[in-house]
Coordinates of C-alpha atoms and ligand atoms in Angstrom, one line a residue:
X10 CA 0.0 0.0 0.0
X11 CA 1.3 3.5 -0.8
X12 CA 1.4 5.3 2.5
X13 CA 0.1 8.8 2.2
X14 CA -0.3 10.0 5.8
X15 CA -3.4 12.1 6.4
X16 CA -2.8 15.7 5.9
X17 CA -6.2 17.2 6.6
X18 CA -7.3 19.3 3.7
X19 CA -4.0 18.7 2.0
X20 CA -4.1 15.0 1.7
X21 CA -1.8 13.7 -0.9
X22 CA -2.8 10.6 -2.9
X23 CA -1.1 8.3 -5.4
X24 CA -1.8 9.0 -9.0
X25 CA -2.3 5.3 -9.9
X26 CA -4.9 3.3 -7.9
X27 CA -3.3 0.1 -9.2
X28 CA -0.1 0.5 -7.3
X29 CA -1.0 -1.6 -4.3
X30 CA 2.1 -3.5 -3.4
X31 CA 4.4 -0.7 -2.4
X32 CA 5.5 0.0 1.2
X33 CA 7.4 3.2 0.5
X34 CA 6.3 6.6 1.9
X35 CA 5.6 8.2 -1.5
X36 CA 3.9 11.5 -1.8
X37 CA 2.2 12.7 -5.0
X38 CA 1.3 16.3 -4.2
X39 CA -2.0 17.3 -5.9
X40 CA -0.8 20.7 -6.8
X41 CA -2.1 22.2 -10.0
X42 CA 1.3 23.6 -11.0
X43 CA 2.9 20.3 -10.5
X44 CA 0.3 18.6 -12.7
X45 CA 0.6 21.3 -15.3
X46 CA 4.4 21.0 -15.6
X47 CA 4.2 17.2 -15.6
X48 CA 2.0 17.4 -18.6
X49 CA 4.5 19.7 -20.4
X50 CA 7.4 17.3 -19.8
X51 CA 5.4 14.2 -20.8
X52 CA 4.5 15.7 -24.2
X53 CA 7.0 14.5 -26.8
X54 CA 6.4 17.7 -28.8
X55 CA 7.7 19.9 -26.0
X56 CA 11.0 21.3 -27.3
X57 CA 14.2 21.1 -25.3
X58 CA 14.1 24.9 -24.7
X59 CA 10.8 24.4 -22.8
X60 CA 11.5 20.9 -21.4
X61 CA 14.4 22.1 -19.3
X62 CA 12.7 25.0 -17.6
X63 CA 9.6 22.9 -17.1
X64 CA 11.7 20.4 -15.1
X65 CA 13.0 23.4 -13.2
X66 CA 9.5 24.3 -12.2
X67 CA 8.9 20.8 -11.1
X68 CA 12.1 21.0 -9.0
X69 CA 10.8 24.1 -7.4
X70 CA 7.3 23.0 -6.5
X71 CA 8.3 19.4 -5.5
X72 CA 11.0 20.9 -3.2
X73 CA 8.4 23.2 -1.7
X74 CA 6.2 20.1 -0.9
X75 CA 9.2 17.9 0.2
X76 CA 10.4 20.4 2.8
X77 CA 7.2 21.7 4.3
X78 CA 6.6 19.1 7.0
X79 CA 8.8 17.9 9.8
X80 CA 12.1 18.2 8.1
X81 CA 13.6 21.7 8.2
X82 CA 14.5 22.4 11.8
X83 CA 13.3 25.8 13.0
X84 CA 14.6 28.0 15.8
X85 CA 12.6 30.8 17.5
X86 CA 14.1 34.1 18.5
X87 CA 13.1 37.6 19.1
X88 CA 13.3 40.4 16.6
X89 CA 12.5 44.1 16.8
X90 CA 9.8 45.1 14.3
X91 CA 9.5 48.9 13.7
X92 CA 7.0 48.9 16.5
X93 CA 7.8 46.3 19.1
X94 CA 9.5 43.1 19.9
X95 CA 8.1 40.0 18.2
X96 CA 8.8 36.3 18.3
X97 CA 10.2 35.2 14.9
X98 CA 10.9 31.7 13.6
X99 CA 13.8 31.0 11.3
X100 CA 15.4 27.9 9.7
X101 CA 18.0 26.8 12.2
X102 CA 21.3 27.8 10.6
X103 CA 23.2 25.2 12.7
X104 CA 21.7 22.2 10.9
X105 CA 23.2 21.5 7.5
X106 CA 20.9 21.3 4.5
X107 CA 22.3 19.5 1.5
X108 CA 21.1 19.1 -2.1
X109 CA 22.4 16.1 -4.1
X110 CA 21.6 16.4 -7.8
X111 CA 22.1 13.1 -9.6
X112 CA 23.9 14.0 -12.9
X113 CA 23.0 14.6 -15.5
X114 CA 19.2 14.8 -15.4
X115 CA 19.0 15.9 -11.7
X116 CA 20.8 19.2 -12.7
X117 CA 17.5 20.3 -14.2
X118 CA 15.8 20.2 -10.8
X119 CA 18.6 21.9 -9.0
X120 CA 17.9 25.6 -9.8
X121 CA 14.3 25.5 -8.6
X122 CA 15.4 23.6 -5.5
X123 CA 18.3 26.0 -4.8
X124 CA 16.0 29.0 -5.1
X125 CA 14.0 27.8 -2.2
X126 CA 17.0 26.7 -0.1
X127 CA 19.7 29.2 -1.1
X128 CA 22.0 28.3 1.8
X129 CA 22.0 24.6 1.1
X130 CA 25.3 22.9 0.2
X131 CA 25.2 21.2 -3.2
X132 CA 27.1 17.9 -3.5
X133 CA 27.0 16.6 -7.1
X134 CA 26.7 12.9 -7.7
X135 CA 27.2 11.5 -11.2
X136 CA 25.7 8.1 -12.1
X137 CA 25.1 6.6 -15.5
X138 CA 23.0 3.6 -16.1
X139 CA 24.3 1.0 -18.5
X140 CA 21.8 0.9 -21.4
X141 CA 22.1 -2.9 -21.7
X142 CA 22.4 -4.2 -18.1
X143 CA 20.7 -1.1 -16.5
X144 CA 23.4 -1.3 -13.8
X145 CA 24.5 2.1 -12.4
X146 CA 28.1 3.3 -12.5
X147 CA 29.2 6.2 -10.3
X148 CA 31.5 8.5 -12.2
X149 CA 31.5 11.5 -9.8
X150 CA 31.0 11.7 -6.1
X151 CA 31.4 15.1 -4.5
X152 CA 30.0 14.1 -1.1
X153 CA 32.3 14.9 1.9
X154 CA 33.9 11.9 3.7
X155 CA 31.6 12.5 6.7
X156 CA 28.2 14.1 7.0
X157 CA 26.8 15.5 10.3
X158 CA 24.1 13.0 11.4
X159 CA 21.6 15.9 11.7
X160 CA 22.1 16.8 8.0
X161 CA 18.9 17.2 6.0
X162 CA 19.4 15.8 2.5
X163 CA 17.3 16.3 -0.6
X164 CA 18.2 14.0 -3.5
X165 CA 17.2 15.3 -6.9
X166 CA 16.6 12.9 -9.8
X167 CA 13.7 13.2 -12.2
X168 CA 13.4 9.5 -13.0
X169 CA 13.3 6.5 -10.7
X170 CA 13.1 3.5 -12.9
X171 CA 14.8 0.3 -11.6
X172 CA 15.9 2.3 -8.6
X173 CA 19.6 1.3 -9.1
X174 CA 20.8 4.8 -9.4
X175 CA 18.9 6.1 -6.3
X176 CA 20.1 3.1 -4.3
X177 CA 23.7 3.9 -5.2
X178 CA 23.2 7.5 -4.1
X179 CA 21.5 6.5 -0.8
X180 CA 24.2 3.9 0.0
X181 CA 26.9 6.6 -0.5
X182 CA 25.0 9.1 1.7
X183 CA 24.2 6.6 4.5
X184 CA 27.8 5.3 4.5
X185 CA 28.9 8.8 5.1
X186 CA 26.7 9.3 8.1
X187 CA 23.4 10.6 6.6
X188 CA 20.3 9.3 8.4
X189 CA 17.6 7.8 6.2
X190 CA 14.9 9.5 8.2
X191 CA 16.4 12.9 7.2
X192 CA 16.7 12.0 3.5
X193 CA 14.0 13.0 1.1
X194 CA 13.9 12.4 -2.7
X195 CA 12.5 14.7 -5.3
X196 CA 11.6 12.9 -8.5
X197 CA 9.3 13.6 -11.4
X198 CA 8.2 10.1 -12.4
X199 CA 8.7 7.0 -10.3
X200 CA 8.1 3.4 -11.3
X201 CA 7.1 0.5 -9.0
X202 CA 10.5 -1.4 -9.2
X203 CA 12.3 1.7 -7.8
X204 CA 9.8 2.3 -5.1
X205 CA 9.8 -1.3 -4.0
X206 CA 13.6 -1.4 -3.9
X207 CA 13.9 1.9 -1.9
X208 CA 11.2 0.7 0.5
X209 CA 12.9 -2.6 1.1
X210 CA 16.2 -1.0 1.9
X211 CA 15.4 2.5 3.2
X212 CA 11.8 2.5 4.5
X213 CA 12.3 5.8 6.3
X214 CA 13.3 7.7 3.1
X215 CA 10.4 9.8 1.8
X216 CA 9.9 10.2 -2.0
X217 CA 8.1 13.2 -3.5
X218 CA 7.1 12.7 -7.1
X219 CA 4.8 14.3 -9.6
X220 CA 3.6 10.9 -10.8
X221 CA 3.8 7.1 -10.4
X222 CA 3.7 5.2 -13.7
X223 CA 2.8 1.6 -14.1
X224 CA 5.6 -0.2 -15.9
X225 CA 9.1 -0.3 -17.3
X226 CA 9.5 -1.5 -20.9
X227 CA 12.0 -4.1 -22.0
X228 CA 14.8 -1.6 -22.2
X229 CA 14.2 -0.1 -18.8
X230 CA 12.3 3.0 -19.7
X231 CA 9.3 4.2 -17.7
X232 CA 6.0 3.9 -19.6
X233 CA 4.3 6.2 -20.4
X234 CA 7.0 8.3 -18.6
X235 CA 8.5 11.2 -20.4
X236 CA 11.4 9.6 -22.4
X237 CA 15.0 10.1 -21.5
X238 CA 15.1 13.2 -19.2
X239 CA 18.9 13.6 -19.6
X240 CA 18.9 13.4 -23.3
X241 CA 15.8 15.7 -23.7
X242 CA 17.3 18.2 -21.3
X243 CA 20.7 18.4 -22.9
X244 CA 19.8 17.8 -26.6
X245 CA 21.7 14.6 -26.9
X246 CA 19.1 12.3 -28.4
Ligands
LIG21 C1 18.5 8.1 -15.9 C2 17.7 9.0 -14.9 C3 18.0 8.4 -13.6 C4 18.3 6.9 -13.9 C5 17.1 6.1 -13.5 O1 19.8 8.6 -15.9 O2 18.0 10.3 -15.0 O3 19.2 8.9 -13.0 O4 18.5 6.8 -15.3 O5 17.3 4.8 -13.8 P1 17.3 3.6 -12.7 O6 16.3 4.0 -11.6 O7 17.0 2.4 -13.4 O8 18.7 3.6 -12.1 P2 20.9 8.1 -17.0 O9 21.7 7.0 -16.5 O10 20.2 8.0 -18.4 O11 21.9 9.4 -17.1 P3 21.6 10.9 -17.5 O12 20.8 11.5 -16.3 O13 23.0 11.4 -17.6 O14 20.8 10.9 -18.8
LIG22 MG1 19.7 9.6 -19.5

């Protein structure tokens, strides 16, 4: 069962009612802007010049949804307004916030995410999936040797297909001290194999995605999906 904890008038729900075997905490925010930009990136006729900024918008709005509940630590203090003292709440500057874009396609989500979290550190993580075996190979890892266990981590990758790429990133993060409970993933389309894999190994990791699609085809593409996000973003079809 996809767990979508009750959120009162903001209840999130999975797009597909047929995904019944998942245990992951997966959120599909029912935001009209997210739905709109998802439609734009799904459309094969959307040119690269619009595809890339559309993914940027999805990065922005999915980040907004991913950070809004029980993740960013806040700290209260007193400020002087022009009239009097007032209690004010700020993001706690002592707790590190980290963005991990998965190259290449994750770069498209980064700008929108960074606009909302301008003080976040950005650690690039490059992974390429072998087109035949679908196995991931890490070719760049800019993570520091050790992460503060309080670090809030947002992993950015538009596509979760077999889940091999995300698993490689999560393993690298956790082996450096990141806590799964503080890791959230921003994706655009997620497929059941990836969600099942992440659930099995990292049940505390929350995934925020614009849509959940039914299947992978014989060459590991999400169907209906949106094609190859990296190639469409960077004009390398
Ligand atoms: C794609 C996509 C994800 C990954 C998903 O990247 O952007 O990172 O595949 O597949 P998986 O869940 O089966 O591992 P790709 O390897 O094509 O690299 P790119 O982003 O450079 O295009
Ligand atoms: Mg690609």
